[in-house]
Tab-separated table of C-alpha atoms in Angstrom:
chain	number	residue	atom	x	y	z
J	17	MET	CA	29.785	-35.518	31.505
J	18	MET	CA	28.245	-32.759	33.647
J	19	GLY	CA	31.214	-32.980	35.964
J	20	ILE	CA	33.727	-33.110	33.107
J	21	PHE	CA	33.445	-29.540	32.168
J	22	SER	CA	33.826	-27.746	35.506
J	23	GLN	CA	37.333	-26.484	34.915
J	24	ALA	CA	37.049	-25.986	31.171
J	25	GLY	CA	37.660	-22.268	31.141
J	26	SER	CA	40.770	-22.463	33.279
J	27	HIS	CA	42.107	-25.384	31.239
J	28	ILE	CA	41.675	-23.414	28.018
J	29	ARG	CA	43.459	-20.382	29.441
J	30	ARG	CA	46.290	-22.631	30.635
J	31	ALA	CA	46.548	-24.785	27.488
J	32	ARG	CA	50.344	-24.466	27.485
J	33	GLY	CA	50.419	-26.300	30.778
J	34	LEU	CA	48.790	-29.423	29.372
J	35	SER	CA	50.954	-32.494	28.953
J	36	VAL	CA	52.203	-33.570	25.536
J	37	GLU	CA	50.214	-36.801	25.855
J	38	ASP	CA	46.976	-34.844	26.315
J	39	ARG	CA	47.256	-32.852	23.096
J	40	PRO	CA	45.327	-33.936	20.000
J	41	PRO	CA	47.559	-35.987	17.674
J	42	GLU	CA	48.509	-34.727	14.228
J	43	ASP	CA	47.843	-36.415	10.868
J	44	THR	CA	44.675	-38.143	12.025
J	45	GLU	CA	42.087	-39.686	9.741
J	46	PRO	CA	39.381	-37.184	8.653
J	47	ASP	CA	36.583	-39.539	9.695
J	48	ASP	CA	38.072	-39.860	13.195
J	49	THR	CA	38.038	-36.148	13.994
J	50	SER	CA	35.415	-33.534	14.857
J	51	ILE	CA	35.669	-29.747	14.737
J	52	LEU	CA	33.057	-28.037	16.891
J	53	ASP	CA	31.214	-24.918	15.806
J	54	ASP	CA	30.936	-21.935	18.173
J	55	ASN	CA	27.653	-23.081	19.715
J	56	GLU	CA	28.866	-26.640	20.288
J	57	GLY	CA	32.101	-25.312	21.743
J	58	SER	CA	30.186	-23.166	24.202
J	59	VAL	CA	28.166	-26.172	25.357
J	60	ILE	CA	31.338	-28.206	25.860
J	61	ILE	CA	32.976	-25.402	27.849
J	62	SER	CA	29.885	-25.087	30.041
J	63	LEU	CA	29.903	-28.811	30.674
J	64	ILE	CA	33.623	-28.986	31.357
J	65	SER	CA	33.266	-26.220	33.912
J	66	GLN	CA	31.433	-28.714	36.131
J	67	LEU	CA	34.058	-31.469	35.925
J	68	ARG	CA	37.130	-32.466	37.874
J	69	VAL	CA	40.082	-34.472	36.609
J	70	GLY	CA	39.544	-38.141	37.436
J	71	MET	CA	35.771	-37.747	37.798
J	72	ASP	CA	33.611	-40.778	36.980
J	73	LEU	CA	31.319	-39.791	34.114
J	74	SER	CA	28.698	-42.511	34.471
J	75	LYS	CA	26.145	-40.031	35.806
J	76	VAL	CA	27.109	-37.126	33.553
J	77	THR	CA	24.748	-36.037	30.772
J	78	PHE	CA	26.535	-35.495	27.474
J	79	PRO	CA	25.324	-32.980	24.872
J	80	THR	CA	23.370	-34.599	22.046
J	81	PHE	CA	25.726	-33.454	19.273
J	82	VAL	CA	28.358	-35.957	20.451
J	83	LEU	CA	25.930	-38.877	20.160
J	84	GLU	CA	26.029	-41.578	17.522
J	85	PRO	CA	22.397	-42.290	16.524
J	86	ARG	CA	22.182	-45.821	17.916
J	87	SER	CA	22.341	-47.554	21.271
J	88	MET	CA	25.440	-49.259	22.635
J	89	LEU	CA	23.415	-52.483	22.539
J	90	GLU	CA	23.273	-52.195	18.758
J	91	ARG	CA	26.832	-50.989	18.381
J	92	ILE	CA	28.084	-54.284	19.815
J	93	THR	CA	26.832	-55.960	16.634
J	94	ASP	CA	29.802	-54.425	14.788
J	95	PHE	CA	31.784	-57.442	15.975
J	96	MET	CA	29.375	-59.786	14.180
J	97	SER	CA	29.903	-58.002	10.844
J	98	HIS	CA	32.378	-60.356	9.166
J	99	PRO	CA	31.260	-63.903	10.039
J	100	ASP	CA	32.954	-65.419	6.984
J	101	LEU	CA	36.274	-65.014	8.821
J	102	ILE	CA	35.286	-67.499	11.519
J	103	PHE	CA	32.615	-69.699	9.948
J	104	GLY	CA	34.148	-73.107	9.309
J	105	ALA	CA	36.977	-72.625	11.804
J	106	GLU	CA	35.957	-75.889	13.459
J	107	ASP	CA	37.100	-77.708	10.311
J	108	CYS	CA	40.682	-76.498	10.745
J	109	PRO	CA	42.629	-79.489	12.161
J	110	GLU	CA	45.226	-77.419	14.033
J	111	PRO	CA	44.214	-75.455	17.167
J	112	ASP	CA	46.733	-72.740	16.203
J	113	GLU	CA	44.817	-72.077	12.987
J	114	ARG	CA	41.467	-71.997	14.787
J	115	PHE	CA	42.946	-69.440	17.171
J	116	ILE	CA	44.078	-67.234	14.265
J	117	ARG	CA	40.591	-67.411	12.768
J	118	VAL	CA	39.121	-66.180	16.043
J	119	LEU	CA	41.678	-63.350	16.049
J	120	GLN	CA	40.724	-62.366	12.513
J	121	TYR	CA	37.059	-62.233	13.409
J	122	TYR	CA	37.674	-60.073	16.464
J	123	LEU	CA	40.054	-57.629	14.781
J	124	ALA	CA	37.777	-57.112	11.770
J	125	GLY	CA	35.107	-55.375	13.845
J	126	TRP	CA	37.054	-52.293	14.828
J	127	HIS	CA	37.056	-50.500	11.468
J	128	ILE	CA	33.293	-49.904	11.729
J	129	LYS	CA	32.742	-46.559	13.408
J	130	PRO	CA	30.769	-43.342	12.962
J	131	LYS	CA	32.334	-40.320	11.338
J	132	GLY	CA	33.923	-38.003	13.878
J	133	VAL	CA	34.043	-38.377	17.644
J	134	LYS	CA	30.751	-39.918	18.658
J	135	LYS	CA	29.439	-42.099	21.465
J	136	PRO	CA	26.389	-44.380	21.268
J	137	TYR	CA	23.394	-43.858	23.531
J	138	ASN	CA	23.761	-45.113	27.077
J	139	PRO	CA	21.152	-47.894	27.326
J	140	VAL	CA	18.566	-47.555	30.070
J	141	LEU	CA	17.883	-50.407	32.468
J	142	GLY	CA	15.822	-53.115	30.799
J	143	GLU	CA	16.417	-51.810	27.282
J	144	PHE	CA	17.113	-54.543	24.736
J	145	PHE	CA	18.108	-54.898	21.089
J	146	ARG	CA	17.538	-57.977	18.945
J	147	CYS	CA	18.151	-58.817	15.326
J	148	ARG	CA	18.575	-61.616	12.814
J	149	TYR	CA	21.218	-62.185	10.156
J	150	ASP	CA	20.427	-63.860	6.822
J	151	TYR	CA	23.757	-64.994	5.368
J	152	SER	CA	24.608	-65.502	1.705
J	153	ASN	CA	25.155	-69.233	2.259
J	154	GLY	CA	21.526	-69.652	3.299
J	155	THR	CA	22.236	-69.841	7.034
J	156	ARG	CA	21.148	-67.456	9.763
J	157	GLY	CA	22.467	-65.844	12.925
J	158	PHE	CA	20.632	-64.394	15.927
J	159	TYR	CA	21.557	-61.676	18.416
J	160	VAL	CA	20.066	-60.183	21.561
J	161	ALA	CA	21.535	-57.686	24.039
J	162	GLU	CA	20.067	-56.227	27.203
J	163	GLN	CA	21.028	-53.567	29.726
J	164	VAL	CA	21.073	-55.684	32.871
J	165	SER	CA	22.414	-52.993	35.217
J	166	HIS	CA	22.361	-49.200	35.129
J	167	HIS	CA	24.726	-48.318	37.998
J	168	PRO	CA	27.226	-49.678	37.237
J	169	PRO	CA	26.271	-49.875	33.553
J	170	ILE	CA	26.447	-53.453	32.234
J	171	SER	CA	25.373	-54.585	28.768
J	172	ALA	CA	24.985	-58.356	28.333
J	173	PHE	CA	24.802	-59.890	24.856
J	174	PHE	CA	24.321	-63.233	23.132
J	175	TYR	CA	24.910	-64.255	19.504
J	176	ILE	CA	24.416	-67.662	17.947
J	177	SER	CA	24.419	-69.218	14.495
J	178	PRO	CA	23.464	-72.871	15.020
J	179	GLU	CA	24.072	-73.830	11.390
J	180	ASN	CA	27.561	-72.322	11.486
J	181	ARG	CA	28.278	-73.785	14.915
J	182	LEU	CA	29.219	-70.497	16.543
J	183	THR	CA	28.085	-68.713	19.696
J	184	ILE	CA	29.301	-65.606	21.543
J	185	VAL	CA	28.307	-64.628	25.075
J	186	GLY	CA	29.635	-61.598	26.875
J	187	GLU	CA	29.181	-58.359	28.730
J	188	LEU	CA	30.580	-54.839	28.583
J	189	ARG	CA	31.075	-52.628	31.619
J	190	PRO	CA	32.260	-49.220	30.346
J	191	LYS	CA	33.720	-46.716	32.813
J	192	SER	CA	34.472	-43.177	31.646
J	193	LYS	CA	36.712	-40.587	33.270
J	194	PHE	CA	37.631	-36.983	32.565
J	195	LEU	CA	41.404	-36.567	32.125
J	196	GLY	CA	41.760	-32.875	31.309
J	197	ASN	CA	41.855	-32.460	27.546
J	198	SER	CA	40.528	-35.967	26.971
J	199	VAL	CA	37.967	-38.499	28.133
J	200	SER	CA	38.873	-42.158	28.615
J	201	THR	CA	36.464	-45.079	28.538
J	202	THR	CA	37.698	-48.294	30.108
J	203	MET	CA	35.928	-51.217	28.438
J	204	GLU	CA	35.770	-53.850	31.149
J	205	GLY	CA	34.126	-57.187	30.514
J	206	GLU	CA	34.819	-59.950	28.010
J	207	ASN	CA	33.523	-61.874	25.008
J	208	ARG	CA	33.461	-65.674	25.216
J	209	ILE	CA	33.528	-67.234	21.769
J	210	MET	CA	32.664	-70.910	21.395
J	211	LEU	CA	33.104	-73.098	18.318
J	212	LEU	CA	30.234	-75.518	18.853
J	213	GLY	CA	31.808	-77.996	16.447
J	214	LYS	CA	34.918	-78.111	18.637
J	215	PRO	CA	33.553	-78.278	22.185
J	216	ASP	CA	36.888	-79.573	23.481
J	217	ASP	CA	38.435	-76.204	22.654
J	218	GLY	CA	36.455	-74.550	25.437
J	219	ASP	CA	36.060	-70.762	25.369
J	220	TYR	CA	38.088	-68.245	23.411
J	221	VAL	CA	38.051	-65.285	25.808
J	222	VAL	CA	38.478	-61.784	24.389
J	223	THR	CA	38.842	-58.490	26.249
J	224	MET	CA	38.550	-54.957	24.850
J	225	PRO	CA	40.963	-52.032	24.455
J	226	ASN	CA	40.127	-48.668	25.990
J	227	MET	CA	38.792	-45.678	24.088
J	228	TYR	CA	39.948	-42.073	24.215
J	229	ALA	CA	38.378	-38.842	22.979
J	230	ARG	CA	41.165	-36.269	22.834
J	231	GLY	CA	41.202	-32.548	22.129
J	232	ILE	CA	37.932	-31.732	23.881
J	233	LEU	CA	39.235	-28.381	25.181
J	234	PHE	CA	41.111	-27.106	22.135
J	235	GLY	CA	42.031	-28.119	18.605
J	236	LYS	CA	40.158	-30.878	16.836
J	237	MET	CA	38.534	-33.728	18.718
J	238	VAL	CA	40.034	-37.132	17.926
J	239	GLN	CA	38.923	-40.624	18.842
J	240	GLU	CA	41.484	-43.373	19.447
J	241	LEU	CA	41.748	-46.911	20.763
J	242	GLY	CA	44.525	-47.499	23.263
J	243	ASP	CA	46.153	-49.792	25.795
J	244	THR	CA	46.156	-53.578	25.780
J	245	CYS	CA	43.644	-56.393	25.469
J	246	ALA	CA	43.984	-60.138	25.219
J	247	VAL	CA	42.650	-63.150	23.357
J	248	LYS	CA	43.110	-66.463	25.170
J	249	ASN	CA	42.259	-70.125	24.853
J	250	GLU	CA	43.282	-71.947	28.004
J	251	ARG	CA	42.572	-75.428	26.665
J	252	HIS	CA	45.335	-75.195	24.067
J	253	ARG	CA	47.490	-72.701	26.026
J	254	LEU	CA	47.166	-70.155	23.232
J	255	SER	CA	47.160	-66.418	23.859
J	256	CYS	CA	47.681	-63.098	22.139
J	257	ASP	CA	48.414	-59.836	23.914
J	258	LEU	CA	47.351	-56.990	21.649
J	259	GLU	CA	48.392	-53.371	22.079
J	260	PHE	CA	46.334	-50.648	20.444
J	261	LYS	CA	48.795	-47.783	20.187
J	262	THR	CA	47.702	-44.179	20.567
J	263	LYS	CA	49.647	-41.774	18.388
J	264	GLY	CA	52.178	-39.594	20.166
J	265	PHE	CA	52.300	-35.856	19.567
J	266	PHE	CA	55.698	-36.021	17.853
J	267	SER	CA	55.892	-39.569	16.506
J	268	GLY	CA	54.005	-42.762	15.928
J	269	THR	CA	51.357	-44.122	13.573
J	270	TYR	CA	47.653	-43.471	13.959
J	271	ASN	CA	45.497	-46.562	14.679
J	272	ALA	CA	48.514	-48.844	15.005
J	273	ILE	CA	48.213	-52.292	16.544
J	274	VAL	CA	50.884	-54.814	17.556
J	275	GLY	CA	50.577	-58.176	19.196
J	276	ARG	CA	52.382	-61.377	20.024
J	277	VAL	CA	50.851	-64.834	19.738
J	278	ARG	CA	52.119	-67.475	22.157
J	279	LYS	CA	51.576	-71.161	22.717
J	280	GLY	CA	52.588	-72.079	26.210
J	281	GLY	CA	55.773	-70.104	26.800
J	282	ASN	CA	56.819	-69.967	23.140
J	283	ASP	CA	56.225	-67.190	20.622
J	284	THR	CA	54.491	-68.425	17.478
J	285	GLY	CA	53.861	-65.179	15.633
J	286	GLU	CA	53.375	-61.422	15.579
J	287	ILE	CA	50.417	-59.201	14.731
J	288	SER	CA	51.086	-55.799	13.151
J	289	GLY	CA	49.393	-53.104	11.101
J	290	ARG	CA	46.603	-50.592	11.542
J	291	TRP	CA	43.183	-51.707	12.724
J	292	SER	CA	41.560	-49.151	10.411
J	293	HIS	CA	43.500	-50.392	7.365
J	294	VAL	CA	45.549	-53.599	7.017
J	295	MET	CA	46.612	-56.125	9.664
J	296	GLU	CA	49.027	-59.028	9.162
J	297	PHE	CA	50.275	-62.095	11.009
J	298	LYS	CA	53.933	-63.109	10.731
J	299	SER	CA	54.910	-66.633	11.736
J	300	THR	CA	57.871	-66.791	14.110
J	301	PRO	CA	59.118	-70.270	13.034
J	302	ASN	CA	59.326	-69.576	9.285
J	303	GLY	CA	58.809	-65.825	8.846
J	304	THR	CA	55.883	-66.184	6.447
J	305	LYS	CA	53.208	-63.488	6.447
J	306	ARG	CA	49.460	-63.727	5.959
J	307	LEU	CA	46.800	-61.102	5.665
J	308	LEU	CA	44.387	-60.966	8.590
J	309	PHE	CA	42.116	-58.192	7.371
J	310	ASP	CA	42.142	-55.391	4.793
J	311	ALA	CA	39.520	-52.800	5.732
J	312	ALA	CA	39.767	-50.970	2.407
J	313	LYS	CA	39.249	-54.152	0.394
J	314	ASP	CA	36.863	-56.158	2.578
J	315	GLY	CA	35.449	-53.607	5.000
J	316	GLN	CA	32.313	-53.053	2.936
J	317	ASN	CA	31.390	-56.738	3.030
J	318	ILE	CA	29.372	-56.346	6.212
J	319	ALA	CA	26.764	-58.956	7.022
J	320	PRO	CA	23.369	-57.171	6.905
J	321	LYS	CA	21.080	-57.533	9.875
J	322	TYR	CA	17.310	-57.603	9.957
J	323	VAL	CA	15.613	-55.539	12.663
J	324	ALA	CA	11.835	-55.441	13.004
J	325	PRO	CA	10.180	-52.139	11.988
J	326	GLU	CA	9.860	-49.797	14.954
J	327	ASP	CA	6.055	-49.969	14.939
J	328	GLU	CA	6.378	-53.738	15.485
J	329	GLN	CA	8.898	-53.434	18.312
J	330	GLU	CA	8.209	-53.442	22.030
J	331	PRO	CA	8.459	-50.138	23.960
J	332	TYR	CA	11.876	-50.987	25.437
J	333	GLU	CA	13.514	-52.151	22.215
J	334	SER	CA	16.371	-49.805	21.398
J	335	ARG	CA	15.285	-48.344	18.081
J	336	ARG	CA	11.712	-47.708	19.213
J	337	LEU	CA	12.774	-46.397	22.619
J	338	TRP	CA	15.191	-43.853	21.114
J	339	HIS	CA	13.232	-43.162	17.908
J	340	LYS	CA	12.590	-39.463	18.561
J	341	LEU	CA	16.201	-38.845	19.585
J	342	THR	CA	17.552	-40.608	16.494
J	343	GLN	CA	15.120	-38.730	14.274
J	344	ALA	CA	16.190	-35.387	15.752
J	345	ILE	CA	19.926	-36.139	15.454
J	346	GLU	CA	19.538	-37.154	11.813
J	347	ALA	CA	17.594	-33.936	11.202
J	348	LYS	CA	20.384	-32.003	12.986
J	349	ASP	CA	17.795	-30.536	15.360
J	350	MET	CA	19.771	-30.514	18.607
J	351	GLU	CA	17.035	-28.833	20.639
J	352	ALA	CA	14.554	-31.569	19.714
J	353	ALA	CA	17.272	-34.157	20.374
J	354	THR	CA	17.839	-32.812	23.864
J	355	ARG	CA	14.111	-32.891	24.607
J	356	ALA	CA	13.807	-36.479	23.328
J	357	LYS	CA	16.813	-37.685	25.295
J	358	THR	CA	15.594	-35.976	28.474
J	359	ALA	CA	12.130	-37.516	28.088
J	360	VAL	CA	13.550	-41.057	28.001
J	361	GLU	CA	15.865	-40.415	30.950
J	362	ASP	CA	13.132	-38.759	33.035
J	363	ALA	CA	10.784	-41.676	32.385
J	364	GLN	CA	13.518	-44.063	33.508
J	365	ARG	CA	14.098	-42.111	36.723
J	366	ASP	CA	10.371	-42.107	37.440
J	367	LEU	CA	10.177	-45.854	36.840
J	368	ARG	CA	13.119	-46.417	39.180
J	369	ARG	CA	11.465	-44.271	41.868
J	370	ARG	CA	8.206	-46.205	41.634
J	371	ARG	CA	10.096	-49.485	41.719
J	372	ASP	CA	11.944	-48.379	44.862
J	373	GLU	CA	8.699	-47.289	46.538
J	374	LYS	CA	7.223	-50.752	45.965
J	375	GLY	CA	10.425	-52.514	47.038
J	376	GLU	CA	10.698	-54.188	43.642
J	377	ILE	CA	13.991	-55.451	42.244
J	378	PHE	CA	14.634	-55.304	38.517
J	379	VAL	CA	14.940	-58.749	36.915
J	380	PRO	CA	16.500	-58.908	33.420
J	381	ARG	CA	14.364	-60.507	30.747
J	382	TYR	CA	17.007	-62.369	28.754
J	383	PHE	CA	20.013	-62.810	31.027
J	384	GLU	CA	20.892	-64.082	34.484
J	385	LEU	CA	23.988	-63.771	36.663
J	386	ARG	CA	25.795	-67.042	37.347
J	387	ASP	CA	29.192	-67.261	39.052
J	388	GLY	CA	29.879	-63.588	38.395
J	389	ARG	CA	29.095	-63.735	34.662
J	390	TRP	CA	25.973	-62.929	32.651
J	391	TYR	CA	24.492	-65.782	30.622
J	392	PRO	CA	21.344	-66.034	28.497
J	393	LYS	CA	18.365	-67.683	30.183
J	394	LEU	CA	18.621	-70.452	27.628
J	395	SER	CA	20.163	-73.885	27.427
J	396	ILE	CA	22.309	-73.093	24.394
J	397	PRO	CA	21.667	-75.625	21.609
J	398	GLN	CA	24.780	-77.555	20.627
J	399	ASP	CA	23.511	-78.770	17.234
J	400	SER	CA	22.391	-77.206	13.955
J	401	SER	CA	18.967	-78.797	13.664
J	402	ASP	CA	15.737	-76.970	12.812
J	403	THR	CA	14.693	-77.562	16.404
J	404	ALA	CA	17.800	-75.727	17.644
J	405	ILE	CA	17.017	-72.765	15.397
J	406	GLN	CA	13.392	-72.683	16.530
J	407	THR	CA	14.491	-72.832	20.174
J	408	VAL	CA	16.692	-69.763	19.693
J	409	GLU	CA	14.035	-67.833	17.775
J	410	SER	CA	11.423	-68.565	20.438
J	411	PHE	CA	13.810	-67.371	23.148
J	412	ILE	CA	14.598	-64.056	21.435
J	413	TRP	CA	11.130	-63.434	19.959
J	414	PRO	CA	8.796	-65.296	22.349
J	415	SER	CA	5.619	-63.813	20.867
J	416	ALA	CA	6.589	-64.318	17.227
């Protein structure tokens, strides 16, 4: 972000010259906007003065007041928040219905977000986050994520619930750019969802929409999802192209989403609604509609996760690593937050320097690169036995 703010002053003086698309949209949700105070605005202007349009922001240091108090490695767990939507999908006899269940599960994760325009902490190399889910039906789920690369930043993650016959493996490769009055984050990478009870289905591959923070030079800051992503299952020739629509300055609906489900070359249905509110599926053959997700009604039914207390965590576990920063942000002490964030980043730079001097190469703890994709260093259990559960627990918590 250091480079983002280089031309801030001139952009503010020439606000009339900004494009319509770069202005903050009207009628946004209160929880999706941020209004900066004078001090925060001054920091943003100073930062913007160092930026150039199109600049890659991967090496830019953002001010702490725009940070969400958790790591990106933990934020990924938002997509594991509504497991009831996909548990049991293997029992659906029709592949079309299993595909819709996967869609439901994916779409239900987007409504979870911090208030205002916030970004999670950028994980440092070797940082990891792990947790366990205890579900109401007596089953459990397990999750681990690790920062396997710093430049370019890559977060690899693995989720499994042996008893519910579900596993998710994936990676995120965010790339941010300064666009003038907004910042875009391209979310490269994919999630590969597997229904262990239906191995013949193969993978359900899901990509991510992009994220935009608009209004960083004037007006109120607004966060939006935009552009297209896809959900595909090659085995059954099923696909859905989803478009997350950004709201235009003069028209449009905030947080709108549209999509088209296809089987082979034929349309089978349409997705419509708002990802922050209600989403529906309409069948093309018969015109019937079904609810996919209602955030107002079901959004609070989030599966709780268990994370070990910070004093029981290892030094590079996310919550312990960023404890002082999180504590300062929650106390609204931005000076202490800046010191805490700088301390972690300086320690990481020093570690990288010492590693380079010794000619050492970083080796991820939990993941390995195979055929261009990151996979857990684990032969994923295909059954729901106690042995399978113990195997997973020993992999994620080897010293437990």
